[in-house]
GROMACS .gro file of C-alpha atoms in nm:
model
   68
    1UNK     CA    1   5.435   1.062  -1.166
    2UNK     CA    2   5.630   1.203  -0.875
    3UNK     CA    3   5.703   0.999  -0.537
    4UNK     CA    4   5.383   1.215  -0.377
    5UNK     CA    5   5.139   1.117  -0.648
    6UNK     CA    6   5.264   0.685  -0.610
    7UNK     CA    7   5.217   0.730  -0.227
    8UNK     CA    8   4.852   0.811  -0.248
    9UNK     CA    9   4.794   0.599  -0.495
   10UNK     CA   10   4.947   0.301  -0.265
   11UNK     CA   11   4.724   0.449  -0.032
   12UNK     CA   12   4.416   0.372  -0.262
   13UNK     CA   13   4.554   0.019  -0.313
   14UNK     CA   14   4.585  -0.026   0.064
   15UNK     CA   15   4.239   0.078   0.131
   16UNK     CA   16   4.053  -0.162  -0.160
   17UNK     CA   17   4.310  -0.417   0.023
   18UNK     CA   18   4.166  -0.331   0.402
   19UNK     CA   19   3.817  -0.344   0.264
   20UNK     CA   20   3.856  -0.679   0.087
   21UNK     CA   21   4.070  -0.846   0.389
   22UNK     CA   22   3.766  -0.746   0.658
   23UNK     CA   23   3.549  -0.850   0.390
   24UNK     CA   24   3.724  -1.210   0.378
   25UNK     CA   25   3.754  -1.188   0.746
   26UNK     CA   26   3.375  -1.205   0.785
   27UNK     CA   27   3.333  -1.489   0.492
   28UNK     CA   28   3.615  -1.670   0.750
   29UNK     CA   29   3.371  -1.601   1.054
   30UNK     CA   30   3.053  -1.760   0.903
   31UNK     CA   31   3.231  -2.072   0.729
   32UNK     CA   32   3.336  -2.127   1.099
   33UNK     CA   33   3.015  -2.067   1.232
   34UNK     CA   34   2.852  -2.299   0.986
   35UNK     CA   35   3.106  -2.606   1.003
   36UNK     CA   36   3.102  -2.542   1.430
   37UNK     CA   37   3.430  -2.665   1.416
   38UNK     CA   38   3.667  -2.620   1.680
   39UNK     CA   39   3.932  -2.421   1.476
   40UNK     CA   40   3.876  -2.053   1.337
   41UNK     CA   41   3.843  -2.071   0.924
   42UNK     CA   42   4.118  -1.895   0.799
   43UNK     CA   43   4.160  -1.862   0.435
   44UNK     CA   44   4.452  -1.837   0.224
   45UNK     CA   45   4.287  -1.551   0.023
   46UNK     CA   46   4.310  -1.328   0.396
   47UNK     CA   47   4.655  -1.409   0.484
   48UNK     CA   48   4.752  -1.300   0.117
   49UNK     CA   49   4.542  -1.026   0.183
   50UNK     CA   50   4.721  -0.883   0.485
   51UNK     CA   51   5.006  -0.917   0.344
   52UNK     CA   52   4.970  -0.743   0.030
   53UNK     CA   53   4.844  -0.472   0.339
   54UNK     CA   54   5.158  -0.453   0.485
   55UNK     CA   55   5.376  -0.427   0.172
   56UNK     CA   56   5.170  -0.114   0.060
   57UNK     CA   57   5.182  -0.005   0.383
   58UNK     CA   58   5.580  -0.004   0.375
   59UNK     CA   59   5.570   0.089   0.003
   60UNK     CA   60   5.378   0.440   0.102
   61UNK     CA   61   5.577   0.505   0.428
   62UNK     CA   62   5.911   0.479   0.153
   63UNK     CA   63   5.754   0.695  -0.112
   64UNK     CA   64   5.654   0.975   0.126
   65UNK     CA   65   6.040   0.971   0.268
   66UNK     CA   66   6.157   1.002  -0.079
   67UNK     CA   67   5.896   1.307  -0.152
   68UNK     CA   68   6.062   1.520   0.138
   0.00000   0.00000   0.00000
């Protein structure tokens, strides 16, 4: 598998990963809306989530440099 080939298929990863964080990111919204509390819900599951994001993110931008 060339550099090429593992940059789209971070790119795969990183879309399941979008999907799943806005996913969690609307769970988030109606715990908060059902506990009315005064702070956002904010689960660890998202912040892993958007981080995982980011590394693919920086893990595609380096495999397409190396496939030029």
């Amino acid at each position: 598998m060339n550099s090429g080939e593992m940059a789209r298929e971070m790119e795969r990863v990183n879309r399941a990963l979008e999907l799943a964080r806005v996913h969690i990111a609307g769970l988030d919204q109606a715990e908060s809306a059902r506990s009315l509390a005064d702070r956002v819900a904010y689960s660890p599951l998202r912040t892993l989530l958007e981080q995982a994001e980011m590394s693919a993110e920086r893990v595609t931008t380096y495999l397409r440099t190396q496939n030029h």
